[in-house]
mmCIF file of C-alpha atoms in Angstrom:
data_model
loop_
_atom_site.group_PDB
_atom_site.id
_atom_site.type_symbol
_atom_site.label_atom_id
_atom_site.label_comp_id
_atom_site.label_asym_id
_atom_site.label_seq_id
_atom_site.Cartn_x
_atom_site.Cartn_y
_atom_site.Cartn_z
ATOM 1 C CA UNK A 23 1.888 -39.821 -13.896
ATOM 2 C CA UNK A 24 4.789 -37.761 -15.205
ATOM 3 C CA UNK A 25 2.480 -34.940 -16.170
ATOM 4 C CA UNK A 26 0.817 -34.959 -12.762
ATOM 5 C CA UNK A 27 4.194 -34.899 -11.046
ATOM 6 C CA UNK A 28 5.343 -31.924 -13.071
ATOM 7 C CA UNK A 29 2.338 -29.735 -12.238
ATOM 8 C CA UNK A 30 3.176 -29.105 -8.565
ATOM 9 C CA UNK A 31 6.733 -28.191 -9.548
ATOM 10 C CA UNK A 32 5.454 -25.670 -12.064
ATOM 11 C CA UNK A 33 3.138 -24.250 -9.412
ATOM 12 C CA UNK A 34 6.013 -23.895 -6.976
ATOM 13 C CA UNK A 35 8.073 -22.084 -9.588
ATOM 14 C CA UNK A 36 5.203 -19.750 -10.423
ATOM 15 C CA UNK A 37 4.650 -18.650 -6.826
ATOM 16 C CA UNK A 38 7.988 -16.798 -6.405
ATOM 17 C CA UNK A 39 7.510 -15.205 -9.834
ATOM 18 C CA UNK A 40 3.994 -14.067 -8.926
ATOM 19 C CA UNK A 41 5.298 -12.702 -5.630
ATOM 20 C CA UNK A 42 7.971 -10.688 -7.455
ATOM 21 C CA UNK A 43 5.397 -9.362 -9.918
ATOM 22 C CA UNK A 44 3.023 -8.175 -7.216
ATOM 23 C CA UNK A 45 5.359 -7.396 -4.298
ATOM 24 C CA UNK A 46 8.782 -6.878 -5.841
ATOM 25 C CA UNK A 47 9.459 -3.768 -3.755
ATOM 26 C CA UNK A 48 8.512 -5.603 -0.561
ATOM 27 C CA UNK A 49 10.878 -8.452 -1.412
ATOM 28 C CA UNK A 50 13.670 -5.931 -2.087
ATOM 29 C CA UNK A 51 12.947 -4.171 1.224
ATOM 30 C CA UNK A 52 13.100 -7.449 3.157
ATOM 31 C CA UNK A 53 16.396 -8.379 1.492
ATOM 32 C CA UNK A 54 17.848 -4.972 2.368
ATOM 33 C CA UNK A 55 16.703 -5.325 5.973
ATOM 34 C CA UNK A 56 18.379 -8.723 6.185
ATOM 35 C CA UNK A 57 21.573 -7.323 4.652
ATOM 36 C CA UNK A 58 21.577 -4.331 6.994
ATOM 37 C CA UNK A 59 21.006 -6.463 10.078
ATOM 38 C CA UNK A 60 24.069 -8.585 9.285
ATOM 39 C CA UNK A 61 26.231 -5.697 8.114
ATOM 40 C CA UNK A 62 25.624 -3.163 10.924
ATOM 41 C CA UNK A 63 25.108 -3.834 14.622
ATOM 42 C CA UNK A 64 22.994 -0.696 15.061
ATOM 43 C CA UNK A 65 20.774 -1.219 12.022
ATOM 44 C CA UNK A 66 17.810 -2.988 13.674
ATOM 45 C CA UNK A 67 17.938 -1.041 16.917
ATOM 46 C CA UNK A 68 14.841 0.868 18.019
ATOM 47 C CA UNK A 69 16.644 4.171 17.627
ATOM 48 C CA UNK A 70 17.661 3.514 14.018
ATOM 49 C CA UNK A 71 14.271 2.127 12.932
ATOM 50 C CA UNK A 72 12.442 5.099 14.455
ATOM 51 C CA UNK A 73 14.967 7.425 12.813
ATOM 52 C CA UNK A 74 14.280 5.890 9.388
ATOM 53 C CA UNK A 75 10.532 6.230 9.872
ATOM 54 C CA UNK A 76 10.789 9.795 11.154
ATOM 55 C CA UNK A 77 13.135 10.961 8.398
ATOM 56 C CA UNK A 78 10.852 9.578 5.695
ATOM 57 C CA UNK A 79 7.418 10.234 7.206
ATOM 58 C CA UNK A 80 7.045 13.640 5.533
ATOM 59 C CA UNK A 81 8.067 12.349 2.105
ATOM 60 C CA UNK A 82 5.543 9.622 2.844
ATOM 61 C CA UNK A 83 2.729 12.134 3.358
ATOM 62 C CA UNK A 84 3.469 13.768 0.024
ATOM 63 C CA UNK A 85 3.745 10.340 -1.626
ATOM 64 C CA UNK A 86 0.284 9.341 -0.360
ATOM 65 C CA UNK A 87 -1.262 12.240 -2.265
ATOM 66 C CA UNK A 88 0.896 11.419 -5.285
ATOM 67 C CA UNK A 89 -0.451 7.853 -5.201
ATOM 68 C CA UNK A 90 -4.013 9.068 -5.739
ATOM 69 C CA UNK A 91 -2.901 11.265 -8.638
ATOM 70 C CA UNK A 92 -0.859 8.565 -10.362
ATOM 71 C CA UNK A 93 -3.635 6.007 -9.897
ATOM 72 C CA UNK A 94 -5.739 8.358 -12.041
ATOM 73 C CA UNK A 95 -2.995 8.473 -14.681
ATOM 74 C CA UNK A 96 -1.908 11.953 -13.603
ATOM 75 C CA UNK A 97 1.190 13.556 -12.132
ATOM 76 C CA UNK A 98 1.786 16.459 -9.748
ATOM 77 C CA UNK A 99 5.105 18.266 -9.922
ATOM 78 C CA UNK A 100 3.925 21.141 -7.738
ATOM 79 C CA UNK A 101 3.829 19.360 -4.354
ATOM 80 C CA UNK A 102 7.334 20.434 -3.310
ATOM 81 C CA UNK A 103 6.558 24.094 -3.962
ATOM 82 C CA UNK A 104 3.169 23.821 -2.228
ATOM 83 C CA UNK A 105 4.950 22.265 0.743
ATOM 84 C CA UNK A 106 7.279 25.264 0.976
ATOM 85 C CA UNK A 107 4.315 27.624 0.620
ATOM 86 C CA UNK A 108 2.464 25.830 3.413
ATOM 87 C CA UNK A 109 5.360 26.215 5.834
ATOM 88 C CA UNK A 110 5.994 29.854 4.941
ATOM 89 C CA UNK A 111 2.316 30.764 5.273
ATOM 90 C CA UNK A 112 2.099 28.991 8.641
ATOM 91 C CA UNK A 113 4.967 31.074 9.986
ATOM 92 C CA UNK A 114 3.630 34.261 8.397
ATOM 93 C CA UNK A 115 0.102 33.807 9.783
ATOM 94 C CA UNK A 116 1.195 32.680 13.263
ATOM 95 C CA UNK A 117 0.920 36.208 14.771
ATOM 96 C CA UNK A 118 -2.831 36.026 14.050
ATOM 97 C CA UNK A 119 -3.366 32.922 16.149
ATOM 98 C CA UNK A 120 -2.622 29.212 16.128
ATOM 99 C CA UNK A 121 -5.831 28.200 14.351
ATOM 100 C CA UNK A 122 -5.178 30.668 11.528
ATOM 101 C CA UNK A 123 -1.566 29.491 11.267
ATOM 102 C CA UNK A 124 -2.647 25.865 10.904
ATOM 103 C CA UNK A 125 -5.841 26.132 8.861
ATOM 104 C CA UNK A 126 -4.876 29.017 6.555
ATOM 105 C CA UNK A 127 -1.917 27.339 4.806
ATOM 106 C CA UNK A 128 -3.823 24.077 4.296
ATOM 107 C CA UNK A 129 -6.768 25.923 2.752
ATOM 108 C CA UNK A 130 -4.404 27.817 0.464
ATOM 109 C CA UNK A 131 -2.512 24.755 -0.774
ATOM 110 C CA UNK A 132 -5.808 22.868 -1.162
ATOM 111 C CA UNK A 133 -7.147 25.734 -3.288
ATOM 112 C CA UNK A 134 -4.056 25.692 -5.487
ATOM 113 C CA UNK A 135 -4.461 21.932 -5.833
ATOM 114 C CA UNK A 136 -8.042 22.599 -6.970
ATOM 115 C CA UNK A 137 -6.689 25.033 -9.562
ATOM 116 C CA UNK A 138 -4.402 22.290 -10.878
ATOM 117 C CA UNK A 139 -7.288 19.859 -11.108
ATOM 118 C CA UNK A 140 -9.656 22.419 -12.642
ATOM 119 C CA UNK A 141 -7.257 23.327 -15.450
ATOM 120 C CA UNK A 142 -6.411 19.674 -16.115
ATOM 121 C CA UNK A 143 -10.029 18.535 -16.089
ATOM 122 C CA UNK A 144 -11.804 21.405 -17.826
ATOM 123 C CA UNK A 145 -9.166 22.643 -20.270
ATOM 124 C CA UNK A 146 -7.793 19.167 -21.028
ATOM 125 C CA UNK A 147 -4.179 20.267 -20.590
ATOM 126 C CA UNK A 148 -1.599 17.627 -19.712
ATOM 127 C CA UNK A 149 -0.995 17.305 -15.933
ATOM 128 C CA UNK A 150 2.762 17.495 -16.469
ATOM 129 C CA UNK A 151 2.517 20.975 -18.026
ATOM 130 C CA UNK A 152 -0.066 22.335 -15.582
ATOM 131 C CA UNK A 153 1.701 21.185 -12.424
ATOM 132 C CA UNK A 154 5.117 22.169 -13.783
ATOM 133 C CA UNK A 155 3.810 25.712 -14.270
ATOM 134 C CA UNK A 156 2.344 25.665 -10.752
ATOM 135 C CA UNK A 157 5.640 24.386 -9.347
ATOM 136 C CA UNK A 158 7.628 27.194 -10.971
ATOM 137 C CA UNK A 159 5.106 29.898 -10.133
ATOM 138 C CA UNK A 160 4.604 28.982 -6.485
ATOM 139 C CA UNK A 161 8.316 28.497 -5.846
ATOM 140 C CA UNK A 162 9.026 31.875 -7.406
ATOM 141 C CA UNK A 163 6.345 33.472 -5.236
ATOM 142 C CA UNK A 164 7.800 31.883 -2.091
ATOM 143 C CA UNK A 165 11.286 33.192 -2.925
ATOM 144 C CA UNK A 166 9.961 36.683 -3.689
ATOM 145 C CA UNK A 167 7.715 36.782 -0.608
ATOM 146 C CA UNK A 168 10.442 35.688 1.802
ATOM 147 C CA UNK A 169 13.322 37.344 -0.066
ATOM 148 C CA UNK A 170 14.911 33.887 0.258
ATOM 149 C CA UNK A 171 15.119 34.228 4.037
ATOM 150 C CA UNK A 172 13.867 31.922 6.779
ATOM 151 C CA UNK A 173 10.645 33.026 8.483
ATOM 152 C CA UNK A 174 10.213 32.181 12.170
ATOM 153 C CA UNK A 175 6.947 31.261 13.837
ATOM 154 C CA UNK A 176 5.539 33.703 16.397
ATOM 155 C CA UNK A 177 7.214 33.174 19.792
ATOM 156 C CA UNK A 178 3.884 32.272 21.417
ATOM 157 C CA UNK A 179 3.533 29.167 19.240
ATOM 158 C CA UNK A 180 7.123 28.176 18.577
ATOM 159 C CA UNK A 181 6.991 25.386 21.145
ATOM 160 C CA UNK A 182 3.777 23.992 19.654
ATOM 161 C CA UNK A 183 5.388 23.740 16.221
ATOM 162 C CA UNK A 184 8.536 22.200 17.690
ATOM 163 C CA UNK A 185 6.447 19.608 19.533
ATOM 164 C CA UNK A 186 4.496 18.897 16.347
ATOM 165 C CA UNK A 187 7.637 18.243 14.327
ATOM 166 C CA UNK A 188 9.973 16.835 16.975
ATOM 167 C CA UNK A 189 7.790 15.738 19.888
ATOM 168 C CA UNK A 190 6.691 12.176 20.588
ATOM 169 C CA UNK A 191 3.696 10.260 21.925
ATOM 170 C CA UNK A 192 4.450 7.085 23.927
ATOM 171 C CA UNK A 193 7.961 7.140 22.533
ATOM 172 C CA UNK A 194 6.990 7.423 18.865
ATOM 173 C CA UNK A 195 7.668 10.767 17.109
ATOM 174 C CA UNK A 196 4.570 12.726 16.135
ATOM 175 C CA UNK A 197 5.393 12.831 12.385
ATOM 176 C CA UNK A 198 5.309 9.020 12.348
ATOM 177 C CA UNK A 199 1.871 8.983 14.001
ATOM 178 C CA UNK A 200 0.564 11.496 11.464
ATOM 179 C CA UNK A 201 2.026 9.472 8.596
ATOM 180 C CA UNK A 202 0.449 6.211 9.760
ATOM 181 C CA UNK A 203 -2.933 7.832 10.394
ATOM 182 C CA UNK A 204 -2.822 9.249 6.853
ATOM 183 C CA UNK A 205 -1.855 5.805 5.523
ATOM 184 C CA UNK A 206 -4.762 4.131 7.306
ATOM 185 C CA UNK A 207 -7.324 6.714 6.175
ATOM 186 C CA UNK A 208 -6.119 6.775 2.569
ATOM 187 C CA UNK A 209 -6.018 2.973 2.400
ATOM 188 C CA UNK A 210 -9.576 2.811 3.719
ATOM 189 C CA UNK A 211 -10.708 5.385 1.145
ATOM 190 C CA UNK A 212 -9.105 3.548 -1.765
ATOM 191 C CA UNK A 213 -10.231 0.059 -0.782
ATOM 192 C CA UNK A 214 -13.557 0.569 0.955
ATOM 193 C CA UNK A 215 -15.268 3.621 -0.532
ATOM 194 C CA UNK A 216 -16.949 4.609 -3.780
ATOM 195 C CA UNK A 217 -14.426 7.438 -4.108
ATOM 196 C CA UNK A 218 -11.562 4.937 -4.141
ATOM 197 C CA UNK A 219 -13.297 2.678 -6.657
ATOM 198 C CA UNK A 220 -13.816 5.687 -8.901
ATOM 199 C CA UNK A 221 -10.112 6.565 -8.693
ATOM 200 C CA UNK A 222 -9.168 3.086 -9.939
ATOM 201 C CA UNK A 223 -11.873 3.143 -12.603
ATOM 202 C CA UNK A 224 -10.718 6.466 -14.038
ATOM 203 C CA UNK A 225 -7.106 5.345 -14.048
ATOM 204 C CA UNK A 226 -8.018 2.089 -15.735
ATOM 205 C CA UNK A 227 -10.119 3.620 -18.501
ATOM 206 C CA UNK A 228 -11.306 7.214 -18.323
ATOM 207 C CA UNK A 229 -13.764 6.910 -21.215
ATOM 208 C CA UNK A 230 -15.340 3.808 -19.714
ATOM 209 C CA UNK A 231 -15.551 5.580 -16.344
ATOM 210 C CA UNK A 232 -17.512 8.411 -17.978
ATOM 211 C CA UNK A 233 -19.898 5.924 -19.551
ATOM 212 C CA UNK A 234 -20.413 4.378 -16.101
ATOM 213 C CA UNK A 235 -21.648 7.749 -14.861
ATOM 214 C CA UNK A 236 -18.541 8.690 -12.873
ATOM 215 C CA UNK A 237 -18.027 12.455 -12.726
ATOM 216 C CA UNK A 238 -14.441 12.327 -13.923
ATOM 217 C CA UNK A 239 -13.775 16.066 -13.890
ATOM 218 C CA UNK A 240 -14.977 16.433 -10.305
ATOM 219 C CA UNK A 241 -12.875 13.454 -9.227
ATOM 220 C CA UNK A 242 -9.741 14.958 -10.774
ATOM 221 C CA UNK A 243 -10.307 18.265 -8.999
ATOM 222 C CA UNK A 244 -10.845 16.496 -5.675
ATOM 223 C CA UNK A 245 -7.740 14.332 -6.029
ATOM 224 C CA UNK A 246 -5.474 17.264 -6.874
ATOM 225 C CA UNK A 247 -7.022 19.184 -3.978
ATOM 226 C CA UNK A 248 -6.170 16.262 -1.691
ATOM 227 C CA UNK A 249 -2.581 16.302 -2.920
ATOM 228 C CA UNK A 250 -2.356 20.022 -2.242
ATOM 229 C CA UNK A 251 -3.787 19.604 1.258
ATOM 230 C CA UNK A 252 -1.262 16.902 2.159
ATOM 231 C CA UNK A 253 1.566 19.077 0.830
ATOM 232 C CA UNK A 254 0.386 21.943 3.039
ATOM 233 C CA UNK A 255 0.189 19.708 6.113
ATOM 234 C CA UNK A 256 3.687 18.419 5.389
ATOM 235 C CA UNK A 257 5.010 21.973 5.121
ATOM 236 C CA UNK A 258 3.631 22.820 8.566
ATOM 237 C CA UNK A 259 5.185 19.718 10.113
ATOM 238 C CA UNK A 260 8.515 20.457 8.429
ATOM 239 C CA UNK A 261 8.467 23.981 9.874
ATOM 240 C CA UNK A 262 8.175 22.339 13.287
ATOM 241 C CA UNK A 263 11.021 19.946 12.480
ATOM 242 C CA UNK A 264 13.188 22.965 11.711
ATOM 243 C CA UNK A 265 12.601 24.453 15.154
ATOM 244 C CA UNK A 266 9.565 26.574 14.342
ATOM 245 C CA UNK A 267 10.996 28.162 11.212
ATOM 246 C CA UNK A 268 9.962 27.941 7.568
ATOM 247 C CA UNK A 269 12.537 27.878 4.790
ATOM 248 C CA UNK A 270 11.709 28.926 1.219
ATOM 249 C CA UNK A 271 13.886 26.110 -0.158
ATOM 250 C CA UNK A 272 11.932 23.460 1.777
ATOM 251 C CA UNK A 273 10.589 20.577 -0.296
ATOM 252 C CA UNK A 274 12.916 21.228 -3.217
ATOM 253 C CA UNK A 275 12.834 18.135 -5.487
ATOM 254 C CA UNK A 276 10.540 16.301 -3.068
ATOM 255 C CA UNK A 277 8.074 15.789 -5.883
ATOM 256 C CA UNK A 278 10.615 13.513 -7.562
ATOM 257 C CA UNK A 279 11.212 11.535 -4.359
ATOM 258 C CA UNK A 280 7.455 11.122 -3.949
ATOM 259 C CA UNK A 281 7.008 9.946 -7.537
ATOM 260 C CA UNK A 282 9.935 7.551 -7.111
ATOM 261 C CA UNK A 283 8.444 6.056 -3.943
ATOM 262 C CA UNK A 284 5.041 5.594 -5.601
ATOM 263 C CA UNK A 285 6.480 3.967 -8.719
ATOM 264 C CA UNK A 286 8.864 1.732 -6.775
ATOM 265 C CA UNK A 287 5.903 0.673 -4.648
ATOM 266 C CA UNK A 288 4.210 -0.747 -7.723
ATOM 267 C CA UNK A 289 1.715 1.948 -8.695
ATOM 268 C CA UNK A 290 1.772 2.156 -12.470
ATOM 269 C CA UNK A 291 2.272 5.499 -14.203
ATOM 270 C CA UNK A 292 -0.315 4.284 -16.701
ATOM 271 C CA UNK A 293 -2.884 4.397 -13.888
ATOM 272 C CA UNK A 294 -5.459 2.057 -12.412
ATOM 273 C CA UNK A 295 -3.143 -0.221 -10.477
ATOM 274 C CA UNK A 296 -1.321 0.135 -7.156
ATOM 275 C CA UNK A 297 -2.081 1.505 -3.712
ATOM 276 C CA UNK A 298 -0.798 3.240 -0.611
ATOM 277 C CA UNK A 299 0.621 0.064 0.967
ATOM 278 C CA UNK A 300 2.982 -0.209 -1.981
ATOM 279 C CA UNK A 301 3.803 3.476 -1.587
ATOM 280 C CA UNK A 302 4.679 2.892 2.070
ATOM 281 C CA UNK A 303 7.013 0.078 0.997
ATOM 282 C CA UNK A 304 8.558 2.349 -1.655
ATOM 283 C CA UNK A 305 9.126 5.142 0.868
ATOM 284 C CA UNK A 306 10.748 2.749 3.315
ATOM 285 C CA UNK A 307 12.846 1.131 0.596
ATOM 286 C CA UNK A 308 14.363 4.476 -0.424
ATOM 287 C CA UNK A 309 14.780 5.407 3.239
ATOM 288 C CA UNK A 310 16.581 2.171 4.075
ATOM 289 C CA UNK A 311 18.914 2.601 1.090
ATOM 290 C CA UNK A 312 19.846 6.079 2.319
ATOM 291 C CA UNK A 313 20.259 4.812 5.885
ATOM 292 C CA UNK A 314 22.596 2.025 4.760
ATOM 293 C CA UNK A 315 24.657 4.537 2.795
ATOM 294 C CA UNK A 316 24.950 6.720 5.907
ATOM 295 C CA UNK A 317 25.884 3.766 8.116
ATOM 296 C CA UNK A 318 28.537 2.679 5.633
ATOM 297 C CA UNK A 319 30.082 6.131 5.972
ATOM 298 C CA UNK A 320 32.545 5.716 3.101
ATOM 299 C CA UNK A 321 30.572 7.535 0.415
ATOM 300 C CA UNK A 322 30.470 11.283 -0.137
ATOM 301 C CA UNK A 323 26.976 12.733 0.345
ATOM 302 C CA UNK A 324 26.960 13.857 -3.299
ATOM 303 C CA UNK A 325 26.925 10.228 -4.383
ATOM 304 C CA UNK A 326 23.779 9.412 -2.428
ATOM 305 C CA UNK A 327 21.362 10.726 -5.094
ATOM 306 C CA UNK A 328 23.351 8.870 -7.755
ATOM 307 C CA UNK A 329 22.956 5.573 -5.923
ATOM 308 C CA UNK A 330 19.271 6.174 -5.185
ATOM 309 C CA UNK A 331 18.633 7.118 -8.819
ATOM 310 C CA UNK A 332 20.444 4.040 -10.086
ATOM 311 C CA UNK A 333 18.526 1.902 -7.624
ATOM 312 C CA UNK A 334 15.248 3.429 -8.832
ATOM 313 C CA UNK A 335 16.048 2.689 -12.473
ATOM 314 C CA UNK A 336 17.016 -0.879 -11.563
ATOM 315 C CA UNK A 337 13.762 -1.509 -9.667
ATOM 316 C CA UNK A 338 11.580 0.074 -12.367
ATOM 317 C CA UNK A 339 13.241 -1.967 -15.133
ATOM 318 C CA UNK A 340 12.674 -5.183 -13.186
ATOM 319 C CA UNK A 341 9.031 -4.291 -12.510
ATOM 320 C CA UNK A 342 8.461 -3.375 -16.146
ATOM 321 C CA UNK A 343 9.905 -6.683 -17.350
ATOM 322 C CA UNK A 344 7.865 -8.684 -14.843
ATOM 323 C CA UNK A 345 4.697 -6.826 -15.802
ATOM 324 C CA UNK A 346 5.413 -7.382 -19.494
ATOM 325 C CA UNK A 347 5.774 -11.114 -18.908
ATOM 326 C CA UNK A 348 2.619 -11.180 -16.816
ATOM 327 C CA UNK A 349 0.591 -9.458 -19.555
ATOM 328 C CA UNK A 350 2.064 -11.798 -22.164
ATOM 329 C CA UNK A 351 1.076 -14.863 -20.137
ATOM 330 C CA UNK A 352 -2.463 -13.489 -19.766
ATOM 331 C CA UNK A 353 -2.757 -13.061 -23.541
ATOM 332 C CA UNK A 354 -1.575 -16.629 -24.081
ATOM 333 C CA UNK A 355 -4.142 -17.969 -21.593
ATOM 334 C CA UNK A 356 -6.915 -16.053 -23.386
ATOM 335 C CA UNK A 357 -5.844 -17.476 -26.726
ATOM 336 C CA UNK A 358 -5.941 -20.988 -25.299
#
């Protein structure tokens, strides 16, 4: 009887631990929301919530692409530079028509993403090195091309870009709609399609994926192309946010914010585990931290990255320890 009575208690204790292992970022986000709601009267207002979503929607778009890459045990440091290139090319091509201004930059950043994937897949060079080189090269090109000056969109289409970046549909800003549509589509791809299953398989074990007949090289090229395309789209939206003007410094260090959001959301750098829902939670978690810092109003803006970086390290350490314990418990169960 004593043994039977102890089993439910053990089960109850295991449930919170399992929740932390699988949804630690979500638990942290909920706790922060509770804290913010008690601390600040304006925290849970419609205006503030929409502001958080809008401010982080573009980082979210970049982070969605980064999720696919990291799931395949890769990394992409070039997304910030590709974002800047996308915005600059949109403004530069705008005199040739709206379609050219929108499609041209996305095709270009997608092509450069393909180049990343091609070099990584065919030449077997580490993603860190390849995308670092692309980041430096593209950023240098953007600075040289613009002479480090802002480029304005053609007057005929300025309002379109402004509406894209700052307009709203039924009261919700357009960048938020675009972000959520991208979330839905990417989630469907990862969870319901062969492409998504292949992404997880390659991240889990690339050699085994090859033996299963998965065309690993092609998948890598496609995933890096997707990341490039999302960076280009984000650059166009950001140009609209800035009043129809593209800045060569746009997206600087965004690659690190995107990686942070993905990792905080539970996608493992070792690949094969995670998803875009976790990335959404990671994006919102970092956004809420920044929003709370701004509402507090007692910290210099220079300290914001310090706090976010410390918070990131704290979350990653906790997740690593929980994962280590989970793997250890699995090994013990197998031995039994």
